[in-house]
PDB file of C-alpha atoms in Angstrom:
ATOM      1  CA  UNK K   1     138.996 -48.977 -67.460  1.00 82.00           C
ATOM      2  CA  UNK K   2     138.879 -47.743 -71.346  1.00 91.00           C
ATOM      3  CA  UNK K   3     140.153 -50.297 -73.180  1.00 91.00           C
ATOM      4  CA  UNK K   4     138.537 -53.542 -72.692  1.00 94.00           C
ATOM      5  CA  UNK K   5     135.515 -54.625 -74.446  1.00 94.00           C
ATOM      6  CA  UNK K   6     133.423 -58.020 -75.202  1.00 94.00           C
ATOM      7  CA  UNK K   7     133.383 -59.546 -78.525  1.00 90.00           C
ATOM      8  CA  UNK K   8     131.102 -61.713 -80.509  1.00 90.00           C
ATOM      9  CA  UNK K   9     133.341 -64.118 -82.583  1.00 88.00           C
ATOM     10  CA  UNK K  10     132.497 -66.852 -85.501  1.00 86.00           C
ATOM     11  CA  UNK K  11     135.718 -68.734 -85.896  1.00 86.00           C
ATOM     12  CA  UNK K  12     137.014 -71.645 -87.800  1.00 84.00           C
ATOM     13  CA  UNK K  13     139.404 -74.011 -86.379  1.00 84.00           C
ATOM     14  CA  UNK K  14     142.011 -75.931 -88.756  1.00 82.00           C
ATOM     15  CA  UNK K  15     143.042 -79.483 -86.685  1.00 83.00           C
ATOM     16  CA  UNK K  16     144.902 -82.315 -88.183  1.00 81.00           C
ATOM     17  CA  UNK K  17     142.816 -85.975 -88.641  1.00 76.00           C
ATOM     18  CA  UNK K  18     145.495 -87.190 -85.589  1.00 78.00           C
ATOM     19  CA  UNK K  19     143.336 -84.495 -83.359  1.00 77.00           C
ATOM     20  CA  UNK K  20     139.591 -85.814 -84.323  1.00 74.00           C
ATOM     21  CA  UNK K  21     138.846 -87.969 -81.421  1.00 78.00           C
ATOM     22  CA  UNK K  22     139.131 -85.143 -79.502  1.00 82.00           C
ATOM     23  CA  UNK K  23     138.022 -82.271 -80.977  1.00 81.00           C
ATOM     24  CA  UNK K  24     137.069 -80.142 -77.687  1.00 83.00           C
ATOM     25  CA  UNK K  25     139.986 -80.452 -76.568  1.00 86.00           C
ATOM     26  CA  UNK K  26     141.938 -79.358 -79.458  1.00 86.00           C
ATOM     27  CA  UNK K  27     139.912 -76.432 -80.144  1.00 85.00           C
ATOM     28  CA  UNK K  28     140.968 -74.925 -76.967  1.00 87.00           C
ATOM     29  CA  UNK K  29     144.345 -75.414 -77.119  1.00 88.00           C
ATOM     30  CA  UNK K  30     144.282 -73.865 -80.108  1.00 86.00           C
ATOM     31  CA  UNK K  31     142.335 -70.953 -78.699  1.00 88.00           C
ATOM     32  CA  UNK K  32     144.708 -70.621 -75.570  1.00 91.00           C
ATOM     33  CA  UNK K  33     147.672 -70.202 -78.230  1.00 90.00           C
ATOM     34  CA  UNK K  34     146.181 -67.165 -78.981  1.00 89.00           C
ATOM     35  CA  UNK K  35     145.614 -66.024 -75.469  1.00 93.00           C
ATOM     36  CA  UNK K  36     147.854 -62.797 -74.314  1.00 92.00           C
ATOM     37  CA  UNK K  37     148.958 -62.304 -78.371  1.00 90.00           C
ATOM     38  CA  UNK K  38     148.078 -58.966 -80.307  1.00 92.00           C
ATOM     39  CA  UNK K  39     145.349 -60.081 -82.868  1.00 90.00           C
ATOM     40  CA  UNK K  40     145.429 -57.899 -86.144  1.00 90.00           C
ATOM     41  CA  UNK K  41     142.389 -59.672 -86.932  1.00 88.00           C
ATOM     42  CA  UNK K  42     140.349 -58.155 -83.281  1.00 90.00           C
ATOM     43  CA  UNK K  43     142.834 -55.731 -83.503  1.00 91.00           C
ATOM     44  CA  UNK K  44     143.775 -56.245 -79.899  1.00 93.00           C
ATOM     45  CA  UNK K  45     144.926 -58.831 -77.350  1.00 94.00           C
ATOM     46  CA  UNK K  46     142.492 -61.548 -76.587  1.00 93.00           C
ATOM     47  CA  UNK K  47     142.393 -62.072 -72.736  1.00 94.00           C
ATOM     48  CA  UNK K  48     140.007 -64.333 -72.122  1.00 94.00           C
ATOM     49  CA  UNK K  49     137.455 -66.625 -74.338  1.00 91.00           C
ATOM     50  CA  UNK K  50     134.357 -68.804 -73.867  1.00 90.00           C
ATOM     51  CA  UNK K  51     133.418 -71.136 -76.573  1.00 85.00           C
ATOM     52  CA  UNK K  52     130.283 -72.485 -77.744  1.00 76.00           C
ATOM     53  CA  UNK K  53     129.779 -76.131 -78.478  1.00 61.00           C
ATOM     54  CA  UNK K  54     131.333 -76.368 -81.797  1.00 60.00           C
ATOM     55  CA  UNK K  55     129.901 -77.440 -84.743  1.00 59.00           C
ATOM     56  CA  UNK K  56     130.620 -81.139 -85.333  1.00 55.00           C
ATOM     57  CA  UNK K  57     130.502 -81.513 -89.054  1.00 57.00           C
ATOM     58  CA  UNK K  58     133.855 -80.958 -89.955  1.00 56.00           C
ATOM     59  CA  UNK K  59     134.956 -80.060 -93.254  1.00 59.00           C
ATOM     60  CA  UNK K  60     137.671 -81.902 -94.863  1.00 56.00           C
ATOM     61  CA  UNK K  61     140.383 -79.624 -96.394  1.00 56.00           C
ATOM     62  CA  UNK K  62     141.904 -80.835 -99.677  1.00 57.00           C
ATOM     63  CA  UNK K  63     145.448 -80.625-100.337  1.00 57.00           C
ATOM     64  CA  UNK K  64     148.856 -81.912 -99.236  1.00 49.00           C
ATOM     65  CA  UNK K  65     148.202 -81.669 -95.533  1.00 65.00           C
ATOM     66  CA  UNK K  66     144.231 -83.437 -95.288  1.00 70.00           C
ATOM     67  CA  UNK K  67     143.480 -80.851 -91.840  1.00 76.00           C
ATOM     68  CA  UNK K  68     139.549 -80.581 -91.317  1.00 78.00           C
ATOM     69  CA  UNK K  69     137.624 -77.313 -90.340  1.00 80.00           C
ATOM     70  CA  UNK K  70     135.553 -76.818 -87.636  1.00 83.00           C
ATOM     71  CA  UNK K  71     133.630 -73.595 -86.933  1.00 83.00           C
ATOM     72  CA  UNK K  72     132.266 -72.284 -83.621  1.00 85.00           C
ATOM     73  CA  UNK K  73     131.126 -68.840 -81.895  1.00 86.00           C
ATOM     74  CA  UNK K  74     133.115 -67.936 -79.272  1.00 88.00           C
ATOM     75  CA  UNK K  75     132.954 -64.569 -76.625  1.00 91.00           C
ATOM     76  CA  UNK K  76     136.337 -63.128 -76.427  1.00 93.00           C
ATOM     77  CA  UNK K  77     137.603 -60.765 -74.066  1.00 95.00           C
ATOM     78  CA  UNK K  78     139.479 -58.268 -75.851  1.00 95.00           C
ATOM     79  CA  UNK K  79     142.456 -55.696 -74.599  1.00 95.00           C
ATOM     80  CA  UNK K  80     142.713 -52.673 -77.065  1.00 94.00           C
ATOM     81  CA  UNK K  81     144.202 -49.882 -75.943  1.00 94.00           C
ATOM     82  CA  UNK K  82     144.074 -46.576 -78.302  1.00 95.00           C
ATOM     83  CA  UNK K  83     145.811 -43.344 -78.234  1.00 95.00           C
ATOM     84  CA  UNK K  84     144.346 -40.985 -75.807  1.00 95.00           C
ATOM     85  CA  UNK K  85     142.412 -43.887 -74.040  1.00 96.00           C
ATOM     86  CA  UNK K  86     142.124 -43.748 -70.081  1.00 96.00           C
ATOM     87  CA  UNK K  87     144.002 -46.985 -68.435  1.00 96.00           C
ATOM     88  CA  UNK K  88     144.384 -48.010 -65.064  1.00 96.00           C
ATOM     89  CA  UNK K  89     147.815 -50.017 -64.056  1.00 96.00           C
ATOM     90  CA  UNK K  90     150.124 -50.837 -60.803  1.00 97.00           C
ATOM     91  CA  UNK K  91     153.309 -48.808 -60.487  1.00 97.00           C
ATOM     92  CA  UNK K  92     156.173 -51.784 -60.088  1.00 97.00           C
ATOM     93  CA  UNK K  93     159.322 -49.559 -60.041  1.00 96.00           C
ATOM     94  CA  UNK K  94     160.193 -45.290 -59.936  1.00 96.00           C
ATOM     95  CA  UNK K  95     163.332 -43.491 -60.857  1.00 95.00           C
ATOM     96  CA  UNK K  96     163.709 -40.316 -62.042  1.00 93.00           C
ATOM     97  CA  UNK K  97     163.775 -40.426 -65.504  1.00 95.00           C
ATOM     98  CA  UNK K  98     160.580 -42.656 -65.819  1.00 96.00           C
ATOM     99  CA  UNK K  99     157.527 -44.319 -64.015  1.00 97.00           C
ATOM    100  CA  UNK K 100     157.266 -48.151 -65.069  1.00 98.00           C
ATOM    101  CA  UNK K 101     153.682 -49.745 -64.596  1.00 98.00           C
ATOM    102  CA  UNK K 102     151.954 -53.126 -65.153  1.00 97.00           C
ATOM    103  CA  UNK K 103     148.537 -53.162 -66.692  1.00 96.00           C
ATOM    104  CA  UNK K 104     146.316 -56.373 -66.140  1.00 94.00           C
ATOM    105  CA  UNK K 105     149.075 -57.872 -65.029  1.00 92.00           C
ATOM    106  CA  UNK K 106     150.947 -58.714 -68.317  1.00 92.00           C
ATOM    107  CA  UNK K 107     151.913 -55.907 -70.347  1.00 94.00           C
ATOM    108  CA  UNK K 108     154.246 -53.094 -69.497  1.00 95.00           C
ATOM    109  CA  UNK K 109     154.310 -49.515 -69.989  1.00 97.00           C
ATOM    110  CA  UNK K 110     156.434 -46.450 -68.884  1.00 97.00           C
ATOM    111  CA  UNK K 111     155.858 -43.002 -68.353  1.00 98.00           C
ATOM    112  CA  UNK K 112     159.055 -41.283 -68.745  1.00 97.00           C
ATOM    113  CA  UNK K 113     159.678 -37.780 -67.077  1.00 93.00           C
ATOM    114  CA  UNK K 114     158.743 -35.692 -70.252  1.00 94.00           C
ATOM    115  CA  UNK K 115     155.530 -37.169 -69.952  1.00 97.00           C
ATOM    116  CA  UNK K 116     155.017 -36.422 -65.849  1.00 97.00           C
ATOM    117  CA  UNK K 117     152.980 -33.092 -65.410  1.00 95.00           C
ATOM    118  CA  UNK K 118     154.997 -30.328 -63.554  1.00 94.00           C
ATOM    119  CA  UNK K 119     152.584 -31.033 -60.067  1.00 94.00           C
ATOM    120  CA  UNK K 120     154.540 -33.884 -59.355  1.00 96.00           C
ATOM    121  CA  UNK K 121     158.127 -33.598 -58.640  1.00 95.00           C
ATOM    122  CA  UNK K 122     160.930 -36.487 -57.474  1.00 96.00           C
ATOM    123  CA  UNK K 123     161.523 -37.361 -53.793  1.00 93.00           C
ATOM    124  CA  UNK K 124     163.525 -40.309 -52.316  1.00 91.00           C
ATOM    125  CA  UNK K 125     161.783 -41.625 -48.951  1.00 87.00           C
ATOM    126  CA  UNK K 126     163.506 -44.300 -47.451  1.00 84.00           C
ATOM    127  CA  UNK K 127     165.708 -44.991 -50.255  1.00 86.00           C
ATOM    128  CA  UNK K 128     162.956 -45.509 -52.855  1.00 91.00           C
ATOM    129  CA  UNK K 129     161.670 -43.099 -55.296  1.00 94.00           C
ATOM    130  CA  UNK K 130     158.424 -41.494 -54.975  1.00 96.00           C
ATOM    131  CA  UNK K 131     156.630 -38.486 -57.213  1.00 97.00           C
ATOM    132  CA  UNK K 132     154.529 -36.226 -54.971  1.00 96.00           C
ATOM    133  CA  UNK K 133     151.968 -33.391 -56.232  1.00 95.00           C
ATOM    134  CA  UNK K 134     153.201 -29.398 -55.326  1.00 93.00           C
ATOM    135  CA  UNK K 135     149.822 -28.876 -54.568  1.00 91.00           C
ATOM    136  CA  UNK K 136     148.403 -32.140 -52.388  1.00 91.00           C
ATOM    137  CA  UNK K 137     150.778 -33.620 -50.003  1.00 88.00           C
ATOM    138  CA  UNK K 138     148.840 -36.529 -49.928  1.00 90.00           C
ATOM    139  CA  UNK K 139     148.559 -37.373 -53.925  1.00 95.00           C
ATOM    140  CA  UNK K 140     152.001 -39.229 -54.168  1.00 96.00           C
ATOM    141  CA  UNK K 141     153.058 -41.785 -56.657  1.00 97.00           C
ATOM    142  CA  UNK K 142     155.087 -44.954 -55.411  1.00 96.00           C
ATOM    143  CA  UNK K 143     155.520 -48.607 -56.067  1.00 96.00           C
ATOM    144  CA  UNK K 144     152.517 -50.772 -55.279  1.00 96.00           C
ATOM    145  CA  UNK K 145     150.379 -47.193 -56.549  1.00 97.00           C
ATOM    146  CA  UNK K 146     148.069 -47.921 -58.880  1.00 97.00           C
ATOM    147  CA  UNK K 147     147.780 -44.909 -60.833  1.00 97.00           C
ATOM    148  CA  UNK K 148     145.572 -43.746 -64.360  1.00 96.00           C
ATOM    149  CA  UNK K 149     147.566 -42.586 -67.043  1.00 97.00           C
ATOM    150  CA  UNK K 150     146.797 -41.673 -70.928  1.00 97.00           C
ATOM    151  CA  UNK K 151     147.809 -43.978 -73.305  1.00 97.00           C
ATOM    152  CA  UNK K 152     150.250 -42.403 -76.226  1.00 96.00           C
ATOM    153  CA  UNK K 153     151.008 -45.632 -78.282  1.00 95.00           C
ATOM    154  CA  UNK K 154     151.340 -49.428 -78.007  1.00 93.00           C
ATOM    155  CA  UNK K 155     154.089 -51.977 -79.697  1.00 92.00           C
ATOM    156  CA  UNK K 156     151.885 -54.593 -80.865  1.00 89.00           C
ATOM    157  CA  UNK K 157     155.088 -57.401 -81.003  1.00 88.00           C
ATOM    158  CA  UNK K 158     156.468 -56.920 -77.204  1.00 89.00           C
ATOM    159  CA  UNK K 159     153.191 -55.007 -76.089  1.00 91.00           C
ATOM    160  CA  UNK K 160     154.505 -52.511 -74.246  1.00 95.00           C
ATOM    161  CA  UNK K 161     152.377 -49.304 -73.790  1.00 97.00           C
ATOM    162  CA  UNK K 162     154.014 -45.520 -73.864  1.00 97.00           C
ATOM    163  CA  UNK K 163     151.712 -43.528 -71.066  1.00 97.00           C
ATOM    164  CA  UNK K 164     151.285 -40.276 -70.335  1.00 97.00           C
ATOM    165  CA  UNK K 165     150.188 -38.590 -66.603  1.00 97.00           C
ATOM    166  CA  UNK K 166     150.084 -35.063 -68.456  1.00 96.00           C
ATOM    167  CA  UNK K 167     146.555 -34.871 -67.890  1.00 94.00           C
ATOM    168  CA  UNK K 168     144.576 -33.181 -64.889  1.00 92.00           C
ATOM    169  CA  UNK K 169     142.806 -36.381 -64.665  1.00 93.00           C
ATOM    170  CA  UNK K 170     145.407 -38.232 -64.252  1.00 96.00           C
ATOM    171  CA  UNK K 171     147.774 -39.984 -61.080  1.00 96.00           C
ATOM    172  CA  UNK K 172     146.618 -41.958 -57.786  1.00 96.00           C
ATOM    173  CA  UNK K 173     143.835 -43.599 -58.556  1.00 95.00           C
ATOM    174  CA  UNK K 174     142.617 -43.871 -55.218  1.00 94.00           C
ATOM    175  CA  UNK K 175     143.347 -40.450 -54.731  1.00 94.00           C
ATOM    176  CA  UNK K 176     141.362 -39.128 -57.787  1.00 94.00           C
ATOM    177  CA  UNK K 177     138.183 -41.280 -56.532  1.00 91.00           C
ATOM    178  CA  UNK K 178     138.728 -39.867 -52.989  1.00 89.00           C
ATOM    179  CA  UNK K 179     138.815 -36.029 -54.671  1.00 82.00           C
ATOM    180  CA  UNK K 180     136.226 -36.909 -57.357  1.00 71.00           C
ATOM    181  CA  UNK K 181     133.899 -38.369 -54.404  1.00 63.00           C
ATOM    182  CA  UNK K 182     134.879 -34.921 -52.407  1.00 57.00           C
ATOM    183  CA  UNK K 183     133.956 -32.180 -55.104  1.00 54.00           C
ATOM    184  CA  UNK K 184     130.736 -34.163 -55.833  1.00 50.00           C
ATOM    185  CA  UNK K 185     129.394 -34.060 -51.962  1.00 48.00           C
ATOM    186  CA  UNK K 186     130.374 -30.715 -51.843  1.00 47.00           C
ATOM    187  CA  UNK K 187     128.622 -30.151 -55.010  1.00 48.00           C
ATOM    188  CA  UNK K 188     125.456 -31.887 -53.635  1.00 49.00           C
ATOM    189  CA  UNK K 189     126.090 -30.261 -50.516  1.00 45.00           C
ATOM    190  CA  UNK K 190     126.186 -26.621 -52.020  1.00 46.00           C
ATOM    191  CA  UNK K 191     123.271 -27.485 -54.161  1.00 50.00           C
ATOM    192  CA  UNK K 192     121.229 -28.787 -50.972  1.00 50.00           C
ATOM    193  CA  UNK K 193     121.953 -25.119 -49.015  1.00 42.00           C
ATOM    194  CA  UNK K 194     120.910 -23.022 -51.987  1.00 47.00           C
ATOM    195  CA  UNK K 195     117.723 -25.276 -52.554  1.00 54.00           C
ATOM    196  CA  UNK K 196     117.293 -24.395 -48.671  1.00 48.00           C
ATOM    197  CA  UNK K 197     118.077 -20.813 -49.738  1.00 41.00           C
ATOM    198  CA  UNK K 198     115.891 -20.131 -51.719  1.00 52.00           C
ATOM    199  CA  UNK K 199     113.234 -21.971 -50.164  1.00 53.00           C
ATOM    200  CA  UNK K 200     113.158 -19.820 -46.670  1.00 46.00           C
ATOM    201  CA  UNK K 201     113.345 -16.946 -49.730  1.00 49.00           C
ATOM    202  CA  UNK K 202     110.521 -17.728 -51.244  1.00 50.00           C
ATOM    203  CA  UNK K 203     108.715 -18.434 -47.270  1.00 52.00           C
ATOM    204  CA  UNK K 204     109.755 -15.009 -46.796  1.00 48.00           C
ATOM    205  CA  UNK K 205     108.679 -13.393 -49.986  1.00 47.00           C
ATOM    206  CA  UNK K 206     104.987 -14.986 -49.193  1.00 52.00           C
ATOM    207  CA  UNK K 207     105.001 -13.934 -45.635  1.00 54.00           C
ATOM    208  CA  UNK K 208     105.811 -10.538 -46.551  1.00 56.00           C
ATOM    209  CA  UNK K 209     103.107 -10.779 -49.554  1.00 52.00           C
ATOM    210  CA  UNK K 210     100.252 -12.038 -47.093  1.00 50.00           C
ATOM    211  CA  UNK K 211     101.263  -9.292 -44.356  1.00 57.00           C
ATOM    212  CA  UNK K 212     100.524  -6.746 -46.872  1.00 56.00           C
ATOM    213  CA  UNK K 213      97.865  -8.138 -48.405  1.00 56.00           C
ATOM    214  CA  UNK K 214      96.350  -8.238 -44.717  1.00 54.00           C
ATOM    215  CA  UNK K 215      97.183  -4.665 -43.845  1.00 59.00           C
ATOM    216  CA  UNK K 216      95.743  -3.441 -46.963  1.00 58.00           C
ATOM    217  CA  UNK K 217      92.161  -5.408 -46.093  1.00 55.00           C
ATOM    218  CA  UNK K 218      92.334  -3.796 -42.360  1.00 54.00           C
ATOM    219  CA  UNK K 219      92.772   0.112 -43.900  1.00 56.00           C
ATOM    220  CA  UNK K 220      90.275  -0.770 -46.672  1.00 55.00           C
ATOM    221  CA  UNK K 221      87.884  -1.386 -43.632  1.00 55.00           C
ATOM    222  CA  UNK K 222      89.091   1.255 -41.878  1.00 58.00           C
ATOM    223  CA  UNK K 223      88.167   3.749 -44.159  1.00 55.00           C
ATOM    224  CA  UNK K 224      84.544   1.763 -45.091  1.00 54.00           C
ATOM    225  CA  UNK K 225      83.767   2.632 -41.421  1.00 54.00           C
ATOM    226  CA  UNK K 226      84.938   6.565 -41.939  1.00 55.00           C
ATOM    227  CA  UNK K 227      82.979   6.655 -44.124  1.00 56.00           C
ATOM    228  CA  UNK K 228      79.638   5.657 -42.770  1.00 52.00           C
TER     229      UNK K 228
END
């Protein structure tokens, strides 16, 4: 999934002198307070970190409140969804006017109907709302679906994401592996048969070339013996 990406981080960690016996352990509750929060500084929301031992010569910090500084490099696990980026997420509830989807399993984004390409249209099965394609019976849309939609915008503060399944290349994402996986073996398998094609072509080309080639030796003897 577009999206996600790995970052190399040097930070610096402010703690108060009450936190200096235990400076491991404040460091990381100071990096899980950032955890699941839109960073304008990584310009994204940090997911997931892994910290190197930090460096253990504090700085003192002068100034009304004495906090010390501590830096360390850190691997951060970044969530930074763009305009026109591919994402992946699981449809959690349908209605008409909109599909509403949860991506890694923390922020929220809809799809409302302006956004749904014409191919799928509104159905209620069993009292629960489902979009299924015109043109594949068996490309349908439903809670628990986890479908791949085009992102149009994100709200940093509540991060909620505004989708899009306008798209060709967009819906069921099983079902777009499944037809992806389908046109390729058919691809291959086209590809295989003309390779096979044009080899018995080219077997008959140099048949045909060596049959003449023999019939013209056997009348060039022919006549050589006419002759004498």
């Amino acid at each position: 999934m577009e999206g996600l990406s790995v970052s190399d981080a040097n930070l610096v960690v402010y703690l108060p002198p009450s936190q200096s016996k235990n400076v491991s352990h404040a460091i990381l509750r100071e990096l899980s307070s950032l955890l699941f929060r839109y960073s304008e500084t990584f310009d994204g929301v940090i997911l997931a970190y892994a910290v190197n031992t930090p460096n253990k010569r504090g700085r003192i910090l002068s100034g009304v409140h004495p906090y010390f500084a501590v830096g360390l490099q850190a691997k951060l696990l970044i969530f930074s969804p763009k305009p026109e980026m591919l994402l992946e997420g699981k449809v959690v509830k349908i209605v008409r006017e909109s599909i509403h989807v949860i991506v890694l399993g923390f922020s929220s984004a809809i799809i409302t109907n302006g956004d749904i390409r014409d191919e799928f249209r509104f159905k209620k099965k069993h009292g629960e709302g489902v979009y299924v394609s015109r043109y594949h019976k068996k490309h349908a849309i439903k809670v628990g679906t986890v479908i791949r939609f085009v992102v149009k915008s994100l709200d940093e503060e509540i991060l909620h994401i505004s989708g899009s399944l306008t798209p060709p290349h967009t819906g069921s994402a099983r079902w777009l592996i499944k037809h992806f996986e389908d046109d390729k073996t058919s691809s291959g398998k086209r590809k295989e048969v003309e390779g096979e094609l044009d080899m018995a072509e080219r077997d008959t080309i140099d048949r045909e070339a060596l049959n003449k080639d023999h019939e013209t030796k056997k009348t060039k003897k022919r006549k050589a013996a006419e002759d004498h």
